[in-house]
Amino acid sequence: MKREQAEVIALQALGWLAANDELWPVFLGSSGAAAEDLRDRAGEAEFQASVLEFLTMDDGWVTAFCDGAGYEYDAPHTAMLVLAGPSRMNWT
């Protein structure tokens, strides 16, 4: 997966979370982000990776997002790894 595609998936996931009245406050609480900061941080690869990391914590969330956006179920995790870079790929 190319970085540009990973960024698109992350931004779509952020929009999906923002539209979900139940998950949005949970995401904000777990990320420590304030809704006002999101415009500034949405373009940061580290923040995009954290959005996808949050999404992939629950299979139901992944399924709902991917079904709505038309992605394979492994796309959010793959995109998260692309955005996070080699530091998150600890195979030991």
mmCIF file of N, CA and C in Angstrom:
data_model
loop_
_atom_site.group_PDB
_atom_site.id
_atom_site.type_symbol
_atom_site.label_atom_id
_atom_site.label_comp_id
_atom_site.label_asym_id
_atom_site.label_seq_id
_atom_site.Cartn_x
_atom_site.Cartn_y
_atom_site.Cartn_z
ATOM 1 N N MET A 1 0.851 -1.172 0.000
ATOM 2 C CA MET A 1 0.000 0.000 0.000
ATOM 3 C C MET A 1 0.900 1.239 0.000
ATOM 4 N N LYS A 2 0.546 2.204 -0.817
ATOM 5 C CA LYS A 2 1.295 3.455 -0.879
ATOM 6 C C LYS A 2 0.863 4.383 0.252
ATOM 7 N N ARG A 3 1.758 5.269 0.629
ATOM 8 C CA ARG A 3 1.507 6.183 1.734
ATOM 9 C C ARG A 3 0.267 7.044 1.482
ATOM 10 N N GLU A 4 0.095 7.505 0.250
ATOM 11 C CA GLU A 4 -1.056 8.349 -0.066
ATOM 12 C C GLU A 4 -2.370 7.620 0.203
ATOM 13 N N GLN A 5 -2.432 6.344 -0.168
ATOM 14 C CA GLN A 5 -3.641 5.560 0.074
ATOM 15 C C GLN A 5 -3.850 5.369 1.578
ATOM 16 N N ALA A 6 -2.766 5.137 2.307
ATOM 17 C CA ALA A 6 -2.862 4.985 3.762
ATOM 18 C C ALA A 6 -3.402 6.265 4.404
ATOM 19 N N GLU A 7 -2.958 7.424 3.907
ATOM 20 C CA GLU A 7 -3.450 8.700 4.433
ATOM 21 C C GLU A 7 -4.944 8.874 4.163
ATOM 22 N N VAL A 8 -5.381 8.484 2.967
ATOM 23 C CA VAL A 8 -6.803 8.578 2.623
ATOM 24 C C VAL A 8 -7.631 7.704 3.560
ATOM 25 N N ILE A 9 -7.176 6.488 3.789
ATOM 26 C CA ILE A 9 -7.897 5.577 4.681
ATOM 27 C C ILE A 9 -7.967 6.169 6.086
ATOM 28 N N ALA A 10 -6.860 6.725 6.566
ATOM 29 C CA ALA A 10 -6.833 7.309 7.909
ATOM 30 C C ALA A 10 -7.792 8.489 8.023
ATOM 31 N N LEU A 11 -7.808 9.339 7.021
ATOM 32 C CA LEU A 11 -8.706 10.498 7.073
ATOM 33 C C LEU A 11 -10.170 10.077 6.962
ATOM 34 N N GLN A 12 -10.436 9.052 6.165
ATOM 35 C CA GLN A 12 -11.806 8.532 6.101
ATOM 36 C C GLN A 12 -12.202 7.912 7.435
ATOM 37 N N ALA A 13 -11.275 7.221 8.066
ATOM 38 C CA ALA A 13 -11.557 6.623 9.378
ATOM 39 C C ALA A 13 -11.810 7.716 10.413
ATOM 40 N N LEU A 14 -11.057 8.799 10.345
ATOM 41 C CA LEU A 14 -11.278 9.917 11.255
ATOM 42 C C LEU A 14 -12.673 10.503 11.057
ATOM 43 N N GLY A 15 -13.078 10.665 9.818
ATOM 44 C CA GLY A 15 -14.424 11.158 9.527
ATOM 45 C C GLY A 15 -15.492 10.203 10.011
ATOM 46 N N TRP A 16 -15.239 8.904 9.841
ATOM 47 C CA TRP A 16 -16.186 7.885 10.300
ATOM 48 C C TRP A 16 -16.333 7.946 11.816
ATOM 49 N N LEU A 17 -15.214 8.088 12.507
ATOM 50 C CA LEU A 17 -15.262 8.191 13.965
ATOM 51 C C LEU A 17 -15.992 9.453 14.402
ATOM 52 N N ALA A 18 -15.711 10.570 13.730
ATOM 53 C CA ALA A 18 -16.343 11.843 14.099
ATOM 54 C C ALA A 18 -17.851 11.796 13.917
ATOM 55 N N ALA A 19 -18.306 10.991 12.978
ATOM 56 C CA ALA A 19 -19.745 10.875 12.717
ATOM 57 C C ALA A 19 -20.428 9.879 13.650
ATOM 58 N N ASN A 20 -19.650 9.160 14.430
ATOM 59 C CA ASN A 20 -20.193 8.147 15.330
ATOM 60 C C ASN A 20 -20.321 8.754 16.731
ATOM 61 N N ASP A 21 -21.551 9.035 17.127
ATOM 62 C CA ASP A 21 -21.794 9.711 18.398
ATOM 63 C C ASP A 21 -21.318 8.923 19.616
ATOM 64 N N GLU A 22 -21.258 7.606 19.509
ATOM 65 C CA GLU A 22 -20.810 6.794 20.637
ATOM 66 C C GLU A 22 -19.290 6.692 20.696
ATOM 67 N N LEU A 23 -18.650 6.514 19.548
ATOM 68 C CA LEU A 23 -17.199 6.302 19.526
ATOM 69 C C LEU A 23 -16.390 7.586 19.587
ATOM 70 N N TRP A 24 -16.938 8.670 19.066
ATOM 71 C CA TRP A 24 -16.172 9.918 18.991
ATOM 72 C C TRP A 24 -15.629 10.358 20.352
ATOM 73 N N PRO A 25 -16.448 10.427 21.404
ATOM 74 C CA PRO A 25 -15.892 10.835 22.699
ATOM 75 C C PRO A 25 -14.896 9.815 23.256
ATOM 76 N N VAL A 26 -15.089 8.547 22.940
ATOM 77 C CA VAL A 26 -14.146 7.517 23.390
ATOM 78 C C VAL A 26 -12.800 7.733 22.707
ATOM 79 N N PHE A 27 -12.832 7.997 21.399
ATOM 80 C CA PHE A 27 -11.593 8.260 20.666
ATOM 81 C C PHE A 27 -10.891 9.496 21.215
ATOM 82 N N LEU A 28 -11.635 10.575 21.413
ATOM 83 C CA LEU A 28 -11.022 11.792 21.943
ATOM 84 C C LEU A 28 -10.388 11.543 23.309
ATOM 85 N N GLY A 29 -11.077 10.795 24.146
ATOM 86 C CA GLY A 29 -10.542 10.491 25.463
ATOM 87 C C GLY A 29 -9.296 9.630 25.412
ATOM 88 N N SER A 30 -9.283 8.650 24.533
ATOM 89 C CA SER A 30 -8.125 7.755 24.473
ATOM 90 C C SER A 30 -6.939 8.391 23.766
ATOM 91 N N SER A 31 -7.202 9.292 22.829
ATOM 92 C CA SER A 31 -6.101 9.916 22.088
ATOM 93 C C SER A 31 -5.548 11.134 22.810
ATOM 94 N N GLY A 32 -6.337 11.703 23.716
ATOM 95 C CA GLY A 32 -5.922 12.916 24.387
ATOM 96 C C GLY A 32 -6.079 14.161 23.520
ATOM 97 N N ALA A 33 -6.654 13.987 22.362
ATOM 98 C CA ALA A 33 -6.843 15.113 21.437
ATOM 99 C C ALA A 33 -8.128 15.852 21.774
ATOM 100 N N ALA A 34 -8.114 17.123 21.520
ATOM 101 C CA ALA A 34 -9.326 17.929 21.632
ATOM 102 C C ALA A 34 -9.877 18.108 20.225
ATOM 103 N N ALA A 35 -11.177 18.176 20.113
ATOM 104 C CA ALA A 35 -11.805 18.315 18.800
ATOM 105 C C ALA A 35 -11.237 19.517 18.043
ATOM 106 N N GLU A 36 -10.881 20.570 18.758
ATOM 107 C CA GLU A 36 -10.348 21.778 18.134
ATOM 108 C C GLU A 36 -8.969 21.553 17.514
ATOM 109 N N ASP A 37 -8.224 20.579 18.030
ATOM 110 C CA ASP A 37 -6.861 20.325 17.550
ATOM 111 C C ASP A 37 -6.824 19.452 16.296
ATOM 112 N N LEU A 38 -7.941 18.849 15.956
ATOM 113 C CA LEU A 38 -7.922 17.836 14.904
ATOM 114 C C LEU A 38 -7.536 18.384 13.539
ATOM 115 N N ARG A 39 -7.945 19.589 13.221
ATOM 116 C CA ARG A 39 -7.562 20.150 11.921
ATOM 117 C C ARG A 39 -6.054 20.261 11.797
ATOM 118 N N ASP A 40 -5.419 20.692 12.868
ATOM 119 C CA ASP A 40 -3.965 20.846 12.844
ATOM 120 C C ASP A 40 -3.249 19.503 12.793
ATOM 121 N N ARG A 41 -3.782 18.513 13.476
ATOM 122 C CA ARG A 41 -3.110 17.225 13.600
ATOM 123 C C ARG A 41 -3.509 16.212 12.535
ATOM 124 N N ALA A 42 -4.609 16.438 11.844
ATOM 125 C CA ALA A 42 -5.110 15.445 10.887
ATOM 126 C C ALA A 42 -4.111 15.141 9.783
ATOM 127 N N GLY A 43 -3.237 16.050 9.454
ATOM 128 C CA GLY A 43 -2.248 15.818 8.405
ATOM 129 C C GLY A 43 -0.980 15.133 8.872
ATOM 130 N N GLU A 44 -0.844 14.906 10.172
ATOM 131 C CA GLU A 44 0.352 14.279 10.731
ATOM 132 C C GLU A 44 0.250 12.758 10.643
ATOM 133 N N ALA A 45 1.277 12.141 10.104
ATOM 134 C CA ALA A 45 1.284 10.677 9.949
ATOM 135 C C ALA A 45 1.123 9.977 11.294
ATOM 136 N N GLU A 46 1.762 10.493 12.332
ATOM 137 C CA GLU A 46 1.666 9.868 13.655
ATOM 138 C C GLU A 46 0.228 9.888 14.173
ATOM 139 N N PHE A 47 -0.442 11.014 13.979
ATOM 140 C CA PHE A 47 -1.839 11.109 14.409
ATOM 141 C C PHE A 47 -2.726 10.198 13.561
ATOM 142 N N GLN A 48 -2.498 10.178 12.256
ATOM 143 C CA GLN A 48 -3.274 9.303 11.372
ATOM 144 C C GLN A 48 -3.107 7.841 11.792
ATOM 145 N N ALA A 49 -1.883 7.464 12.132
ATOM 146 C CA ALA A 49 -1.638 6.097 12.592
ATOM 147 C C ALA A 49 -2.393 5.822 13.886
ATOM 148 N N SER A 50 -2.467 6.819 14.780
ATOM 149 C CA SER A 50 -3.189 6.614 16.043
ATOM 150 C C SER A 50 -4.688 6.460 15.808
ATOM 151 N N VAL A 51 -5.221 7.150 14.809
ATOM 152 C CA VAL A 51 -6.635 6.981 14.453
ATOM 153 C C VAL A 51 -6.882 5.533 14.040
ATOM 154 N N LEU A 52 -6.016 5.024 13.184
ATOM 155 C CA LEU A 52 -6.189 3.649 12.699
ATOM 156 C C LEU A 52 -5.901 2.621 13.784
ATOM 157 N N GLU A 53 -4.970 2.927 14.662
ATOM 158 C CA GLU A 53 -4.703 2.021 15.781
ATOM 159 C C GLU A 53 -5.934 1.914 16.674
ATOM 160 N N PHE A 54 -6.586 3.033 16.946
ATOM 161 C CA PHE A 54 -7.815 3.026 17.734
ATOM 162 C C PHE A 54 -8.894 2.211 17.026
ATOM 163 N N LEU A 55 -9.087 2.470 15.744
ATOM 164 C CA LEU A 55 -10.124 1.774 14.978
ATOM 165 C C LEU A 55 -9.922 0.260 15.016
ATOM 166 N N THR A 56 -8.672 -0.174 14.912
ATOM 167 C CA THR A 56 -8.395 -1.610 14.836
ATOM 168 C C THR A 56 -8.425 -2.308 16.188
ATOM 169 N N MET A 57 -8.765 -1.587 17.229
ATOM 170 C CA MET A 57 -8.905 -2.216 18.542
ATOM 171 C C MET A 57 -10.140 -3.104 18.626
ATOM 172 N N ASP A 58 -11.090 -2.917 17.723
ATOM 173 C CA ASP A 58 -12.338 -3.671 17.798
ATOM 174 C C ASP A 58 -12.729 -4.154 16.401
ATOM 175 N N ASP A 59 -12.911 -5.446 16.264
ATOM 176 C CA ASP A 59 -13.272 -6.009 14.951
ATOM 177 C C ASP A 59 -14.582 -5.452 14.422
ATOM 178 N N GLY A 60 -15.525 -5.174 15.303
ATOM 179 C CA GLY A 60 -16.807 -4.622 14.882
ATOM 180 C C GLY A 60 -16.654 -3.239 14.272
ATOM 181 N N TRP A 61 -15.747 -2.443 14.843
ATOM 182 C CA TRP A 61 -15.502 -1.111 14.289
ATOM 183 C C TRP A 61 -14.865 -1.221 12.912
ATOM 184 N N VAL A 62 -13.896 -2.119 12.797
ATOM 185 C CA VAL A 62 -13.216 -2.328 11.512
ATOM 186 C C VAL A 62 -14.225 -2.766 10.460
ATOM 187 N N THR A 63 -15.052 -3.719 10.821
ATOM 188 C CA THR A 63 -16.051 -4.233 9.880
ATOM 189 C C THR A 63 -17.009 -3.132 9.447
ATOM 190 N N ALA A 64 -17.509 -2.366 10.392
ATOM 191 C CA ALA A 64 -18.455 -1.293 10.065
ATOM 192 C C ALA A 64 -17.802 -0.239 9.184
ATOM 193 N N PHE A 65 -16.592 0.170 9.522
ATOM 194 C CA PHE A 65 -15.894 1.177 8.717
ATOM 195 C C PHE A 65 -15.620 0.645 7.310
ATOM 196 N N CYS A 66 -15.048 -0.536 7.220
ATOM 197 C CA CYS A 66 -14.678 -1.093 5.914
ATOM 198 C C CYS A 66 -15.901 -1.374 5.046
ATOM 199 N N ASP A 67 -16.964 -1.873 5.645
ATOM 200 C CA ASP A 67 -18.182 -2.117 4.873
ATOM 201 C C ASP A 67 -18.732 -0.812 4.302
ATOM 202 N N GLY A 68 -18.684 0.248 5.091
ATOM 203 C CA GLY A 68 -19.191 1.536 4.635
ATOM 204 C C GLY A 68 -18.293 2.213 3.616
ATOM 205 N N ALA A 69 -16.986 2.002 3.745
ATOM 206 C CA ALA A 69 -16.028 2.685 2.870
ATOM 207 C C ALA A 69 -15.592 1.834 1.681
ATOM 208 N N GLY A 70 -15.944 0.553 1.714
ATOM 209 C CA GLY A 70 -15.593 -0.315 0.595
ATOM 210 C C GLY A 70 -14.175 -0.855 0.630
ATOM 211 N N TYR A 71 -13.599 -1.008 1.809
ATOM 212 C CA TYR A 71 -12.244 -1.535 1.943
ATOM 213 C C TYR A 71 -12.266 -2.987 2.401
ATOM 214 N N GLU A 72 -11.192 -3.693 2.090
ATOM 215 C CA GLU A 72 -10.971 -5.016 2.670
ATOM 216 C C GLU A 72 -10.725 -4.817 4.169
ATOM 217 N N TYR A 73 -11.027 -5.826 4.950
ATOM 218 C CA TYR A 73 -10.939 -5.684 6.400
ATOM 219 C C TYR A 73 -9.514 -5.475 6.921
ATOM 220 N N ASP A 74 -8.515 -5.842 6.153
ATOM 221 C CA ASP A 74 -7.139 -5.646 6.606
ATOM 222 C C ASP A 74 -6.582 -4.272 6.232
ATOM 223 N N ALA A 75 -7.309 -3.479 5.468
ATOM 224 C CA ALA A 75 -6.811 -2.186 4.992
ATOM 225 C C ALA A 75 -6.468 -1.213 6.121
ATOM 226 N N PRO A 76 -7.297 -1.056 7.160
ATOM 227 C CA PRO A 76 -6.929 -0.110 8.220
ATOM 228 C C PRO A 76 -5.629 -0.489 8.946
ATOM 229 N N HIS A 77 -5.439 -1.771 9.192
ATOM 230 C CA HIS A 77 -4.217 -2.206 9.876
ATOM 231 C C HIS A 77 -2.998 -2.001 8.989
ATOM 232 N N THR A 78 -3.126 -2.351 7.719
ATOM 233 C CA THR A 78 -2.026 -2.156 6.788
ATOM 234 C C THR A 78 -1.692 -0.676 6.672
ATOM 235 N N ALA A 79 -2.701 0.166 6.567
ATOM 236 C CA ALA A 79 -2.488 1.613 6.476
ATOM 237 C C ALA A 79 -1.819 2.136 7.741
ATOM 238 N N MET A 80 -2.219 1.626 8.891
ATOM 239 C CA MET A 80 -1.607 2.046 10.146
ATOM 240 C C MET A 80 -0.115 1.732 10.150
ATOM 241 N N LEU A 81 0.244 0.554 9.675
ATOM 242 C CA LEU A 81 1.657 0.173 9.633
ATOM 243 C C LEU A 81 2.439 1.045 8.660
ATOM 244 N N VAL A 82 1.849 1.364 7.534
ATOM 245 C CA VAL A 82 2.507 2.233 6.562
ATOM 246 C C VAL A 82 2.761 3.611 7.171
ATOM 247 N N LEU A 83 1.780 4.165 7.833
ATOM 248 C CA LEU A 83 1.900 5.501 8.414
ATOM 249 C C LEU A 83 2.821 5.536 9.625
ATOM 250 N N ALA A 84 2.811 4.475 10.405
ATOM 251 C CA ALA A 84 3.633 4.433 11.617
ATOM 252 C C ALA A 84 5.097 4.204 11.289
ATOM 253 N N GLY A 85 5.360 3.573 10.160
ATOM 254 C CA GLY A 85 6.735 3.322 9.761
ATOM 255 C C GLY A 85 7.328 2.124 10.466
ATOM 256 N N PRO A 86 8.610 1.901 10.248
ATOM 257 C CA PRO A 86 9.271 0.699 10.773
ATOM 258 C C PRO A 86 9.269 0.591 12.286
ATOM 259 N N SER A 87 9.142 1.681 12.997
ATOM 260 C CA SER A 87 9.198 1.617 14.466
ATOM 261 C C SER A 87 8.061 0.781 15.054
ATOM 262 N N ARG A 88 6.924 0.693 14.375
ATOM 263 C CA ARG A 88 5.795 -0.096 14.884
ATOM 264 C C ARG A 88 5.887 -1.563 14.479
ATOM 265 N N MET A 89 6.771 -1.871 13.548
ATOM 266 C CA MET A 89 6.884 -3.244 13.059
ATOM 267 C C MET A 89 7.949 -3.980 13.854
ATOM 268 N N ASN A 90 7.656 -4.250 15.101
ATOM 269 C CA ASN A 90 8.569 -4.956 15.974
ATOM 270 C C ASN A 90 8.213 -6.431 15.968
ATOM 271 N N TRP A 91 8.997 -7.222 15.281
ATOM 272 C CA TRP A 91 8.688 -8.632 15.106
ATOM 273 C C TRP A 91 9.381 -9.507 16.140
ATOM 274 N N THR A 92 10.108 -8.927 17.085
ATOM 275 C CA THR A 92 10.822 -9.745 18.067
ATOM 276 C C THR A 92 10.029 -9.905 19.325
#
